[in-house]
Short mmCIF file of C-alpha atoms and ligand atoms in Angstrom, two decimals:
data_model
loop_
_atom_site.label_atom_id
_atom_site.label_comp_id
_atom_site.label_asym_id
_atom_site.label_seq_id
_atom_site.Cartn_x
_atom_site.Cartn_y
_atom_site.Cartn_z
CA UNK A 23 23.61 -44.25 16.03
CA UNK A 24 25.26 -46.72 13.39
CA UNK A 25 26.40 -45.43 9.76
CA UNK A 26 26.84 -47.46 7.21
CA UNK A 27 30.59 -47.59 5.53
CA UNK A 28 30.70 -48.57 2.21
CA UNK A 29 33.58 -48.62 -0.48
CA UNK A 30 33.30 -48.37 -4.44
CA UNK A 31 36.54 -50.09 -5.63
CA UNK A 32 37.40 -48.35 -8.80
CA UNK A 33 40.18 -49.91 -10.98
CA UNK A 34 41.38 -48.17 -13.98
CA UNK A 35 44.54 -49.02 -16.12
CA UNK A 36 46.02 -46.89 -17.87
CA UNK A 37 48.95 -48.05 -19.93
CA UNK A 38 50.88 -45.77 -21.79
CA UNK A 39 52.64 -46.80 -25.37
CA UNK A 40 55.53 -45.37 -26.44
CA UNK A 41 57.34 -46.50 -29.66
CA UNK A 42 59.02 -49.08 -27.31
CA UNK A 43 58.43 -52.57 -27.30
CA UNK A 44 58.88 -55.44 -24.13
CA UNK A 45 59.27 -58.62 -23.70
CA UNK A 46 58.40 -62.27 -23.26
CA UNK A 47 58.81 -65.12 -21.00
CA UNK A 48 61.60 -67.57 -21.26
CA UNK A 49 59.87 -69.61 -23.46
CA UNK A 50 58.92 -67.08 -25.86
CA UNK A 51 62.60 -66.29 -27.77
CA UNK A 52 63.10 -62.87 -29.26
CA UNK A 53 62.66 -63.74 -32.81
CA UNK A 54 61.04 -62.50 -35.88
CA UNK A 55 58.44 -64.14 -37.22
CA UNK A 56 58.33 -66.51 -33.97
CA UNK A 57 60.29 -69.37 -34.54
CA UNK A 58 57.45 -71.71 -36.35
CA UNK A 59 55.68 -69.17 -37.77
CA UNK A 60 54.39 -69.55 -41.44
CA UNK A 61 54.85 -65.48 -42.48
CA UNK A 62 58.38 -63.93 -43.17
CA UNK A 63 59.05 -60.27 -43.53
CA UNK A 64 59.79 -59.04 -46.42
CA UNK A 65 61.52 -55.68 -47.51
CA UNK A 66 60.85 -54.77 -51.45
CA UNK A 67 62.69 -52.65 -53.34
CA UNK A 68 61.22 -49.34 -54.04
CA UNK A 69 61.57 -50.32 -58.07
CA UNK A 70 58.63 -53.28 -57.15
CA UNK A 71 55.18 -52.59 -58.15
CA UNK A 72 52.56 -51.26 -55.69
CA UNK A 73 50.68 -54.45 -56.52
CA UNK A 74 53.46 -56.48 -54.92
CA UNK A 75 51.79 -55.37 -51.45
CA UNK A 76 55.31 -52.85 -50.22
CA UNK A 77 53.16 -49.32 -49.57
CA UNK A 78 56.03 -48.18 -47.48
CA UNK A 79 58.78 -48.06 -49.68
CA UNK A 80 57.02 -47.27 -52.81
CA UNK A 81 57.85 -44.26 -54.01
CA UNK A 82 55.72 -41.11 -53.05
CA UNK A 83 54.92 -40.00 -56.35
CA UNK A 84 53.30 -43.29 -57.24
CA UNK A 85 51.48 -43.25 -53.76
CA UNK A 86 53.19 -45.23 -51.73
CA UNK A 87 54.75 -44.28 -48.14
CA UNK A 88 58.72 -43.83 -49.93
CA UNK A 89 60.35 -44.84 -46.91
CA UNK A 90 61.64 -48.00 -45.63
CA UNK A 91 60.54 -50.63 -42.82
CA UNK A 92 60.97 -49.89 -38.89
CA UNK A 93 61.48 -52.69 -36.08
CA UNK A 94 61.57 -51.45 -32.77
CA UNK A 95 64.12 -53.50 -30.29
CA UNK A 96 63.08 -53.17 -26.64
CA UNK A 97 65.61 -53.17 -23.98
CA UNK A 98 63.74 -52.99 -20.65
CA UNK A 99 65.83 -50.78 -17.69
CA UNK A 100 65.69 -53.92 -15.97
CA UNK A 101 68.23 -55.55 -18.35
CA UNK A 102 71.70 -56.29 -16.66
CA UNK A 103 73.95 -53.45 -18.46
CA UNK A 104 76.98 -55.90 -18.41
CA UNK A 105 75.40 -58.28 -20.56
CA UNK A 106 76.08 -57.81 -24.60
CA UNK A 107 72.73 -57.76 -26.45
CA UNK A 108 73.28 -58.84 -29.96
CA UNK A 109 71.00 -58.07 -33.27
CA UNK A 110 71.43 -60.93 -35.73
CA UNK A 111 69.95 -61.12 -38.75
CA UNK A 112 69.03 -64.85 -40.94
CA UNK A 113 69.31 -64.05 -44.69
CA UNK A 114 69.55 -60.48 -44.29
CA UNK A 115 71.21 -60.26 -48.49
CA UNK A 116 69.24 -60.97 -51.40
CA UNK A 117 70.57 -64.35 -52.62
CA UNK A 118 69.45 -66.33 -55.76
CA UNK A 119 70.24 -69.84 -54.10
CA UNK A 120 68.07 -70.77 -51.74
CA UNK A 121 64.78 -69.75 -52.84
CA UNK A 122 64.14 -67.21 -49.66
CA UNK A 123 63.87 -64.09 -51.50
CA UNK A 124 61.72 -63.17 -54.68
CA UNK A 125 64.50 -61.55 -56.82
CA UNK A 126 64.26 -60.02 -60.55
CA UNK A 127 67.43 -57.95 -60.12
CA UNK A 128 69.63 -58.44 -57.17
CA UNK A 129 71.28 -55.18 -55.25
CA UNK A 130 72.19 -54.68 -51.83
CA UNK A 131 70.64 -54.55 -48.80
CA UNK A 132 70.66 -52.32 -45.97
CA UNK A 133 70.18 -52.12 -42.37
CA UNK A 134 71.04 -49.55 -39.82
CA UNK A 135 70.26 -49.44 -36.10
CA UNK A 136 69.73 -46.19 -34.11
CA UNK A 137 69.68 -45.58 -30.12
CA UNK A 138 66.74 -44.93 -28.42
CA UNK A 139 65.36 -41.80 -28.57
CA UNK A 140 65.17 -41.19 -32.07
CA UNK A 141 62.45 -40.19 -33.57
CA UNK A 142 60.36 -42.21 -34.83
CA UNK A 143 57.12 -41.42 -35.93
CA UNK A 144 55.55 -43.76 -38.48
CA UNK A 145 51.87 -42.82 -38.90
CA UNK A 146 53.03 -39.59 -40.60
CA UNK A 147 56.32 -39.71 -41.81
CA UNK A 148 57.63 -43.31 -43.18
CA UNK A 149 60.76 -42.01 -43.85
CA UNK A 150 62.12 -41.46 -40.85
CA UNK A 151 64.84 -42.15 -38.97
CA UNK A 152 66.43 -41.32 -42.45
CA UNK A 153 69.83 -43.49 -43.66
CA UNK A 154 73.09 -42.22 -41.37
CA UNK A 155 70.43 -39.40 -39.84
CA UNK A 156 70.74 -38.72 -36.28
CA UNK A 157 70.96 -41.34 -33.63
CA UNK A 158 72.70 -43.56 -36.21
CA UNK A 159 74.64 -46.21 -34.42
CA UNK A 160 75.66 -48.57 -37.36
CA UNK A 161 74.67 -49.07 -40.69
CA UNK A 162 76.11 -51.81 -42.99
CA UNK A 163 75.34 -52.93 -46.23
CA UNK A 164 75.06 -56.59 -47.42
CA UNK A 165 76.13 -57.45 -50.67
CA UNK A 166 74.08 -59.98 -53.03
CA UNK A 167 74.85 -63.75 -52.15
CA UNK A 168 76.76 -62.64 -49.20
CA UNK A 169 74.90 -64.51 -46.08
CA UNK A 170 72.00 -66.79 -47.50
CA UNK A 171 70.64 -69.26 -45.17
CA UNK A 172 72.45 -68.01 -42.24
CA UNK A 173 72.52 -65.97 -39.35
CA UNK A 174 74.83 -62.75 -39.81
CA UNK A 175 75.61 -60.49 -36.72
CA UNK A 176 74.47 -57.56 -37.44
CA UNK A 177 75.42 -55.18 -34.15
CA UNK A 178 76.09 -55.87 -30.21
CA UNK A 179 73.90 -53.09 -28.14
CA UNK A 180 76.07 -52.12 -24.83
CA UNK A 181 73.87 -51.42 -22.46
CA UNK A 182 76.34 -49.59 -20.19
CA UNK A 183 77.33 -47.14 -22.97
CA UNK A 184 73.77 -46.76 -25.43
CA UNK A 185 71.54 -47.41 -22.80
CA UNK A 186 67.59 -49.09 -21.98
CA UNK A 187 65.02 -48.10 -23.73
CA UNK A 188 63.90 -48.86 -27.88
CA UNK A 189 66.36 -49.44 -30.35
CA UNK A 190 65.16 -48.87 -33.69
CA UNK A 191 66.09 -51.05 -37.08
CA UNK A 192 65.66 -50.01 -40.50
CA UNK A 193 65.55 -52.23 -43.49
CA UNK A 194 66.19 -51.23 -46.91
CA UNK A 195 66.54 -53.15 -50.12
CA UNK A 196 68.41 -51.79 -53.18
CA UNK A 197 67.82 -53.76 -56.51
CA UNK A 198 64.65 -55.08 -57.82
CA UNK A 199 63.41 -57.08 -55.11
CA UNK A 200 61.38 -58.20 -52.20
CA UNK A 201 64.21 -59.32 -49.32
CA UNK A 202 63.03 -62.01 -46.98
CA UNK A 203 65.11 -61.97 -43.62
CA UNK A 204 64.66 -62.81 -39.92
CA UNK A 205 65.56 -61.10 -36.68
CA UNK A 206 66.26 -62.49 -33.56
CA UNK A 207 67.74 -60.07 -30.39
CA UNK A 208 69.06 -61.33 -26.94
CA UNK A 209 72.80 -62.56 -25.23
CA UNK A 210 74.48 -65.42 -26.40
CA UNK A 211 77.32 -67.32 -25.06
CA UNK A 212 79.87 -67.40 -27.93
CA UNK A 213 80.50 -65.74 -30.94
CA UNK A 214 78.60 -67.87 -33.53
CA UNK A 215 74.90 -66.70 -34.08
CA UNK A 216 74.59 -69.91 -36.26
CA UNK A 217 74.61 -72.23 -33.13
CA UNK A 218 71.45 -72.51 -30.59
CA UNK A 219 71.09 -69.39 -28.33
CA UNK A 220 71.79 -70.33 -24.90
CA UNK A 221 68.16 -70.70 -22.39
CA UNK A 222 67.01 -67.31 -20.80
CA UNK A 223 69.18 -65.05 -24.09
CA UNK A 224 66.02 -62.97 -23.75
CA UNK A 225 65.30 -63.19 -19.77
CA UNK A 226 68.39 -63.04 -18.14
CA UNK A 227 66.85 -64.10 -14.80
CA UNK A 228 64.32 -66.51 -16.43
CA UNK A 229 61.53 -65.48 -14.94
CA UNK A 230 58.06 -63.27 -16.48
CA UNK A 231 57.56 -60.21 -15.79
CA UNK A 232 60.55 -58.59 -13.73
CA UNK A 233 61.37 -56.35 -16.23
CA UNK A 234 64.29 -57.96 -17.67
CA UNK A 235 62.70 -59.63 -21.07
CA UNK A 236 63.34 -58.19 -24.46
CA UNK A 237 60.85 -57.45 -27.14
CA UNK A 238 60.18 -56.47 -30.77
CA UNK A 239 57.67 -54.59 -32.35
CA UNK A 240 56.52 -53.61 -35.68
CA UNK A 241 56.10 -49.99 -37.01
CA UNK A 242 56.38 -50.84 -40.65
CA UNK A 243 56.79 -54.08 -42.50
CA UNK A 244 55.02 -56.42 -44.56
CA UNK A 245 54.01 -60.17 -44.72
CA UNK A 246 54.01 -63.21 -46.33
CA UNK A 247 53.11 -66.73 -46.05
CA UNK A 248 54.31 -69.58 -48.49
CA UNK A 249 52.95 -72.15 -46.26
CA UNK A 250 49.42 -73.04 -47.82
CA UNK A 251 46.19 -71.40 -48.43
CA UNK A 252 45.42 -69.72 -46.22
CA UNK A 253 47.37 -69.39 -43.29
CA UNK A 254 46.63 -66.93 -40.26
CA UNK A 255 48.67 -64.01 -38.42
CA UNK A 256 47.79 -63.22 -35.37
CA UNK A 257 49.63 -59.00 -33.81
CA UNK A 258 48.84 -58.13 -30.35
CA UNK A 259 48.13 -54.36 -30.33
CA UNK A 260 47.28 -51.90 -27.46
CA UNK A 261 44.27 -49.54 -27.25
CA UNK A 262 44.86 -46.64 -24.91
CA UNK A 263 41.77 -45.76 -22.70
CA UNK A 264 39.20 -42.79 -23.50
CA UNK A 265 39.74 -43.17 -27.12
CA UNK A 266 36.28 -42.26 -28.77
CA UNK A 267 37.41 -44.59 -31.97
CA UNK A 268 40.61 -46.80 -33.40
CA UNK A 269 40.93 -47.05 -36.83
CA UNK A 270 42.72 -50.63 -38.06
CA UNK A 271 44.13 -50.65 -41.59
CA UNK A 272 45.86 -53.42 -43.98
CA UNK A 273 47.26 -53.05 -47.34
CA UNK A 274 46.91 -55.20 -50.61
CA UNK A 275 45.40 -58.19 -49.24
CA UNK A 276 44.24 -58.99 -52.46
CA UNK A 277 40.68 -59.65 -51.44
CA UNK A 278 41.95 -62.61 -49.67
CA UNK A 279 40.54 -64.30 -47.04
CA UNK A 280 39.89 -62.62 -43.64
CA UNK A 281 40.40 -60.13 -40.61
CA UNK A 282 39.06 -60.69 -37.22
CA UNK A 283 39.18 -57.94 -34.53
CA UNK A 284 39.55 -59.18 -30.94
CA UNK A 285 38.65 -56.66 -28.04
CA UNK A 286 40.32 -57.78 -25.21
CA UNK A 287 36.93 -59.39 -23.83
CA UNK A 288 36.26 -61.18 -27.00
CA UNK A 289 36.48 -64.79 -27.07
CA UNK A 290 39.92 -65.30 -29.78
CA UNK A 291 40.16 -67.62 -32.16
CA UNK A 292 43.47 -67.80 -34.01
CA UNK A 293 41.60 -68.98 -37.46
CA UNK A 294 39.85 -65.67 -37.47
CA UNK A 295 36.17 -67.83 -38.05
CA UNK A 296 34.41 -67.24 -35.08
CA UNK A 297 33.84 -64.58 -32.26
CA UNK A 298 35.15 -60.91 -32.85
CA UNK A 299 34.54 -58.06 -35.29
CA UNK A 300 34.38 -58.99 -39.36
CA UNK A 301 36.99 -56.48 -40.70
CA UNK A 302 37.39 -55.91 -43.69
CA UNK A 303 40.05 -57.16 -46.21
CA UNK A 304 41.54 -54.96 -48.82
CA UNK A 305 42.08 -55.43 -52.62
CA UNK A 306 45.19 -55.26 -54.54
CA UNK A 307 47.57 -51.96 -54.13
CA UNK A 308 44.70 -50.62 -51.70
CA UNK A 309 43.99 -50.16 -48.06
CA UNK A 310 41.16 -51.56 -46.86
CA UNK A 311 37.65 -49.53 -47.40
CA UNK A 312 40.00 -47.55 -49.87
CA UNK A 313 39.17 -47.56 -53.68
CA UNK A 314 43.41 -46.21 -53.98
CA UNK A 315 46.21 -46.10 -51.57
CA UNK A 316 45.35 -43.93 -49.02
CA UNK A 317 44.19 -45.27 -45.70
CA UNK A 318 40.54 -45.34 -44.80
CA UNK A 319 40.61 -48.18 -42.54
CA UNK A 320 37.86 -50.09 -40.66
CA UNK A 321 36.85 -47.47 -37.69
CA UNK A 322 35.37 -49.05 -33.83
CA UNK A 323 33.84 -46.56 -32.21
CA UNK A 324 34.45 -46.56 -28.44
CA UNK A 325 36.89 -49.45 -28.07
CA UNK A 326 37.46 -51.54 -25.00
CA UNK A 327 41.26 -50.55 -23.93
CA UNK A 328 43.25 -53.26 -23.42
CA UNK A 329 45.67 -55.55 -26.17
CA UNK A 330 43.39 -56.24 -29.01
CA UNK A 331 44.82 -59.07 -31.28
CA UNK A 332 43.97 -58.74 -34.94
CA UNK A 333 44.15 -62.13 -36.86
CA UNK A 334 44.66 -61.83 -40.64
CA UNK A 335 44.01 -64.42 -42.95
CA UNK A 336 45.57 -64.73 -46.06
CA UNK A 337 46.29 -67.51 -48.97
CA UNK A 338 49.64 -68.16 -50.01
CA UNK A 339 52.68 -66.01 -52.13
CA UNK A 340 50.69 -62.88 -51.25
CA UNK A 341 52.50 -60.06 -49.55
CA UNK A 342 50.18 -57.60 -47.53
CA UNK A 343 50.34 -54.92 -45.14
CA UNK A 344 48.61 -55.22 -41.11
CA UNK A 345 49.09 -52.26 -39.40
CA UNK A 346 46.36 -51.95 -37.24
CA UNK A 347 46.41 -48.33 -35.72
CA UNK A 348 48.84 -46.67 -37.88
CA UNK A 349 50.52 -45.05 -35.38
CA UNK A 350 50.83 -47.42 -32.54
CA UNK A 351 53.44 -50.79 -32.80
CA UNK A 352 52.42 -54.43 -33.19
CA UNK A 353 53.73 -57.72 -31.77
CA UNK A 354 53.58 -61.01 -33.06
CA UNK A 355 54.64 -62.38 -29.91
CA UNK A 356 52.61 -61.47 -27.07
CA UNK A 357 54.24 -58.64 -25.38
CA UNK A 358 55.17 -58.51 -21.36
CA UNK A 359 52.46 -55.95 -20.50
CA UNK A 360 50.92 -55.83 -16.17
CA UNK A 361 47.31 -55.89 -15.28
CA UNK A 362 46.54 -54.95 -11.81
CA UNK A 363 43.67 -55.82 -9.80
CA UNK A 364 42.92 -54.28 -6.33
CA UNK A 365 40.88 -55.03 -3.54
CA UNK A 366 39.69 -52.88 -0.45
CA UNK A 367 38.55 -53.04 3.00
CA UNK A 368 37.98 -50.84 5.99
CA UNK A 369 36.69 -54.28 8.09
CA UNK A 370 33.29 -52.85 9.15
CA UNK A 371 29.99 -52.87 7.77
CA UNK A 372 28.68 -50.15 10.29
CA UNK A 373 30.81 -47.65 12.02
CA UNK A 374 29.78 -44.99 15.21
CA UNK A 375 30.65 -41.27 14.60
CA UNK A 376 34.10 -40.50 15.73
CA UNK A 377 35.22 -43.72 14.99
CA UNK A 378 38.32 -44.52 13.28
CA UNK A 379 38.54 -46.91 10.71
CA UNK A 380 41.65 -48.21 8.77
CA UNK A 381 41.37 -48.78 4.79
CA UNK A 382 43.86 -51.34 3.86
CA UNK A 383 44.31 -51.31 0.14
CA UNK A 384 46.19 -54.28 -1.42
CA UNK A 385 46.65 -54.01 -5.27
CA UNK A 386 48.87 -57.38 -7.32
CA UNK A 387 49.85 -57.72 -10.69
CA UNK A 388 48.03 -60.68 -11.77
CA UNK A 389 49.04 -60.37 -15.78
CA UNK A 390 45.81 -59.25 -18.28
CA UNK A 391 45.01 -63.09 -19.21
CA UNK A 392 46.20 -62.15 -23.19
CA UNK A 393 49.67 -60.81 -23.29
CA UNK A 394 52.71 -62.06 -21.50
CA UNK A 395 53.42 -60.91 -17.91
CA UNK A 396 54.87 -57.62 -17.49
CA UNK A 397 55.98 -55.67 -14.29
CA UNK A 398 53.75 -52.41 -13.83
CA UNK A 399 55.63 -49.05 -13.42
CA UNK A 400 54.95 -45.79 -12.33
CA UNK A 401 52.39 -46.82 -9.98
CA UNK A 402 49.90 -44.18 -8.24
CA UNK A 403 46.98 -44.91 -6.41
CA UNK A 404 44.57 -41.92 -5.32
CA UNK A 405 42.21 -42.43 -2.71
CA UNK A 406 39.13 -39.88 -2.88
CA UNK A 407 38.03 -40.07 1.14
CA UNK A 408 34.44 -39.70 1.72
CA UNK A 409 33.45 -36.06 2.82
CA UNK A 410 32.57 -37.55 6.20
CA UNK A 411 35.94 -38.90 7.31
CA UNK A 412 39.08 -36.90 8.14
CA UNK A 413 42.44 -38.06 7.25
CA UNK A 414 44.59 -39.15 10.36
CA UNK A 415 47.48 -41.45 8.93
CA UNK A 416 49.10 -43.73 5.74
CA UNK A 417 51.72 -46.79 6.41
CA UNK A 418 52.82 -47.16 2.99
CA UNK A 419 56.08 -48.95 3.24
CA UNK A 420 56.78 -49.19 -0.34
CA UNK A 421 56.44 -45.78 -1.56
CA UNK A 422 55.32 -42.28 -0.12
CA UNK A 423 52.10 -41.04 0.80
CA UNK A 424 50.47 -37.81 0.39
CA UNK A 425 47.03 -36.38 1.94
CA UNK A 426 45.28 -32.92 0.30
CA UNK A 427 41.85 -32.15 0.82
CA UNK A 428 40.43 -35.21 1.42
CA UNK A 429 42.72 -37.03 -1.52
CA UNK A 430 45.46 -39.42 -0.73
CA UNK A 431 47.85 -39.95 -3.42
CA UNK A 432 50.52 -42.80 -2.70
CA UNK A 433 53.30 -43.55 -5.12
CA UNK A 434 55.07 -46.67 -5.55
CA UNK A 435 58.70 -46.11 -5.69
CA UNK A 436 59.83 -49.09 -7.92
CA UNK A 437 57.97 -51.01 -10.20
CA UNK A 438 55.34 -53.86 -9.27
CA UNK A 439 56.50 -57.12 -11.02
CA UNK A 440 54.84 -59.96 -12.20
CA UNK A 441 52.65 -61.74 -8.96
CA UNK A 442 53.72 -58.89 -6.94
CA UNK A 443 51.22 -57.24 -4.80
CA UNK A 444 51.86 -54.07 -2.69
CA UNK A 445 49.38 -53.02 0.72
CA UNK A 446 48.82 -49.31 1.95
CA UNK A 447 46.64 -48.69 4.98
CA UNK A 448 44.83 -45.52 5.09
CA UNK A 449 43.70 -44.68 8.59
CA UNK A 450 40.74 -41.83 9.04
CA UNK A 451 38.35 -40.74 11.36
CA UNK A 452 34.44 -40.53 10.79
CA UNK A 453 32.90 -36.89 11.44
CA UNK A 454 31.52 -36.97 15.53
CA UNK A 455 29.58 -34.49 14.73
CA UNK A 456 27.13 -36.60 12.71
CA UNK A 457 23.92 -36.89 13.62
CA UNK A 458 22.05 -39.44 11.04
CA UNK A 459 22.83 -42.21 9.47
CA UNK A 460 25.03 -41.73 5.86
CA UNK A 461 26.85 -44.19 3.80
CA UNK A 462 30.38 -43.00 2.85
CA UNK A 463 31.96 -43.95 -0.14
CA UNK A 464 35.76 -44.03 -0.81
CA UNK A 465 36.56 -44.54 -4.28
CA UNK A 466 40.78 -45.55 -5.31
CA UNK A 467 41.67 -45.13 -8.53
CA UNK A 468 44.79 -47.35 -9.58
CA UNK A 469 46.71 -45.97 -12.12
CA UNK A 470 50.23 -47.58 -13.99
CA UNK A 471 52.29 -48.13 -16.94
CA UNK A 472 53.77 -50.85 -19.00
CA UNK A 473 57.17 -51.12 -20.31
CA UNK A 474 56.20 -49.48 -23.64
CA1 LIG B 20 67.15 -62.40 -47.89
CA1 LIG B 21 75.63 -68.62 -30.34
CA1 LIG B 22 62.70 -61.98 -16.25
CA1 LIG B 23 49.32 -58.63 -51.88
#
C-alpha cells in the first residue's frame, strides 16, 4: 500500500522592535531628513505656543508632553568596534543669519547623548532620559550664533568601550524658539565634518544587509516643510504580528492636506492620492480624531504585520507631529529589516510504510520588497512531524538541532544575512505498522528577528 506525503509550508515572521534602529545600504547615508528631503526637524522651545505644532515639549500643565525630542542612533553588533562613529550635527544653535530657524528670542540649545540601554520609553513618559540622568554620555550646550550653516561634531561613539546597540539623542531648545538642525551618524576619514563623508561611512563593508549599516529612528520630533504646498513625508514603521489593532496618531496638522496608510501589501504611492487607507488629518494644537490634545488616533483593526509606511501630506511653514504608533520608532529612510522565505521537500509524492524519507528545509533571506535589506537574527525553525513518522536524524550544519515528541527545533547559531540561505535535512521514518492509506502533514514554522 502507497500513502500519500504531503507538507504544509508554514512561514511566519516575527520581528521584534526594540527602541533600536538599523540601517541602510551604501547608498542610503545616515542622515536626517535624507539628504534631499523637503522637511527639517525642528525642536521648539517649551515658551512656543501649542499651536506652533511642538506637543512634546509643551509644558504639561498646558497639555502638552513637557519633555523634549528623542532620536535613536543604531549601532548594529556587526559594526567593526575599531572604527570611530561620529554624531554631527548641521545648525544645531539657534542663529538669526541664515534664515534656518524661526526665532523670537534666541537661547541655547541642547543636546545630550546616552548609551544604549537607557530607558527610553516615549509613549508614556516624554521626559525621559531626563538632562545629565543616567546613561548620560555627553551633553553640551550651543550658544546662539555659534555654528549656523555648518556641521558641528557633536560626540565620537567608541564602539570598543560604549558598545552596539541604540544610542539615544535628546534635543532641547532654551529661548523662544523652534531650532531647525540636521543629523547625520557614520565614520569619516578626517576631522572636518564640513567636508564630504567618505563612501561606505555608514556600511563599513559596503554591502546590504550584513549587519554592519547604521540607522536612525524617531521617537519624538516634529516636521516641517518650506518647500511648497504641499509636500509629502513618507516614515517606514513596523507592525508586530497578532496585534488585534494599531492606533496611528499626528499632531497639529492644521487640517492640511493628507495621510495615507500603507499595509505592507498595499500598492504605495509617495503623493498619498491613491491606494491605502484615508487617515485622518488633525486640526491645529490637536491630535487627530481629538477635539484637544490628547491622542485618539485613527485605529486599524487587525493589521497586516509587516513595515507600514505612512505618507503625510502637508502645505508649507506648518510644523506637525507623525508618530504613527506612539510607542514604536519611525524611519524616514527605509530601515535594514530581513524577510525570509522557505521552501520544503521530502522528494516523494507517495511513500510505503516503514519508509524513510528525508525533509530538506532550505529557508533565504530574500529582503521584504519595502525596507532595505537586513540580516535576520535569532533564527529558529520548528518542525511539527506528522504523528505517523518517527524521528531518526537532523544534519544541520549551521546551528544545532533538537527532537522532543515529535517537534524538531533547530537554531541557527549566527545570523542569516542579506541573500543568505541556510538548509537542514530532517530524516524520519513512516509508521510500518500502517495499514491504510493517510496523508501526513509536516508543518515548519520559521521564526526570526531584525536588528531592532
Ligand atoms: Ca538651528
Ligand atoms: Ca569629513
Ligand atoms: Ca554592510
Ligand atoms: Ca502645525
Amino acid at each position: 500500500m502507497q500513502r500519500r506525503t504531503t507538507m504544509m509550508v508554514l512561514l511566519i515572521w516575527i520581528v521584534a522592535l526594540l527602541l533600536s534602529v538599523c540601517s541602510q545600504d551604501s547608498t542610503q547615508a545616515v542622515e536626517l531628513p535624507p539628504a534631499g528631503s523637503a522637511f527639517r526637524i525642528q525642536t521648539s522651545s517649551p515658551t512656543r505656543g501649542l499651536g506652533v505644532g511642538d506637543w512634546y515639549t509643551y509644558p504639561t500643565r498646558g497639555g502638552g508632553g513637557g519633555g523634549y525630542h528623542y532620536i535613536t542612533l543604531h549601532v548594529p553588533c556587526g559594526w567593526p568596534s575599531g572604527i570611530p562613529i561620529y554624531v554631527d550635527l548641521y545648525h544645531p544653535d539657534l542663529n538669526y543669519s541664515s534664515g534656518f530657524d524661526e526665532i523670537v528670542s534666541a537661547g541655547s540649545t541642547v543636546f545630550e547623548i546616552y548609551r544604549p540601554g537607557t530607558s527610553l520609553n516615549p509613549a508614556t513618559n516624554p521626559t525621559a532620559p531626563v538632562p545629565n540622568g543616567s546613561g548620560s554620555l555627553q551633553q553640551t550646550t550651543y550658544n546662539p550664533d555659534s555654528v549656523g550653516a555648518n556641521w558641528a561634531r557633536f560626540y565620537t561613539i567608541d564602539v570598543g568601550t560604549t558598545g552596539c546597540g541604540s544610542y539615544i539623542l535628546r534635543a532641547q531648545t532654551n529661548g523662544h524658539a523652534d531650532n531647525s538642525w540636521r543629523l547625520r551618524f557614520g565614520t569619516d576619514n578626517d576631522t572636518n565634518p564640513n567636508n564630504a563623508p567618505p563612501a561606505n561611512y555608514d556600511n563599513p563593508d559596503g554591502n546590504p544587509g550584513t549587519g554592519d549599516e547604521l540607522s536612525i529612528g524617531m521617537a519624538y520630533t516634529t516636521y516641517q516643510q518650506d518647500v511648497s504646498s504641499p509636500q509629502c513625508l513618507t516614515i517606514y514603521e513596523y507592525v508586530a504580528p497578532g496585534q488585534p489593532s494599531v492606533t496611528f496618531h499626528n499632531f497639529d496638522m492644521d487640517g492640511n492636506e493628507r495621510v495615507t496608510y500603507y499595509a505592507p501589501s498595499d500598492a504605495f504611492d509617495a503623493s498619498g492620492l491613491t491606494g491605502g487607507s484615508v487617515g485622518t488629518v488633525s486640526g491645529g494644537t490637536r491630535w487627530n480624531n481629538s477635539t484637544n490634545a490628547t491622542r485618539v488616533g485613527d485605529v486599524i483593526n487587525s493589521p497586516e504585520p509587516g513595515w507600514w509606511r505612512i505618507v503625510s501630506c502637508i502645505n508649507t511653514d506648518n510644523q506637525f507631529i507623525q508618530e504613527g504608533q506612539s510607542d514604536v520608532p519611525e524611519y524616514l529612510e527605509p530601515p535594514p529589516a530581513p524577510g525570509l522565505t522557505l521552501s520544503k521537500t521530502d522528494g516523494v509524492g507517495f511513500a510505503a510504510p516503514g519508509e524513510v524519507l528525508n525533509y530538506t528545509l532550505t529557508f533565504t533571506n530574500t529582503g521584504n520588497g519595502i525596507t532595505a535589506p537586513g540580516p535576520a537574527y535569532n533564527v529558529v525553525l520548528t518542525d511539527t512531524l506528522p504523528a505517523d513518522v518517527s524521528f531518526q536524524n537532523c544534519v544541520a550544519p549551521n546551528g544545532t538541532c533538537t527532537h522532543s515528541g515529535g517537534t524538531v527545533i533547530y537554531t541557527r547559531s549566527g545570523p542569516l544575512n542579506y541573500n543568505g540561505s541556510d538548509t537542514i535535512t530532517i530524516t524520519v521514518q513512516i509508521n510500518p505498522s500502517l495499514t491504510s492509506s493517510v496523508t501526513l502533514t509536516n508543518t515548519a514554522v520559521l521564526d526570526y528577528r531584525d536588528g531592532f
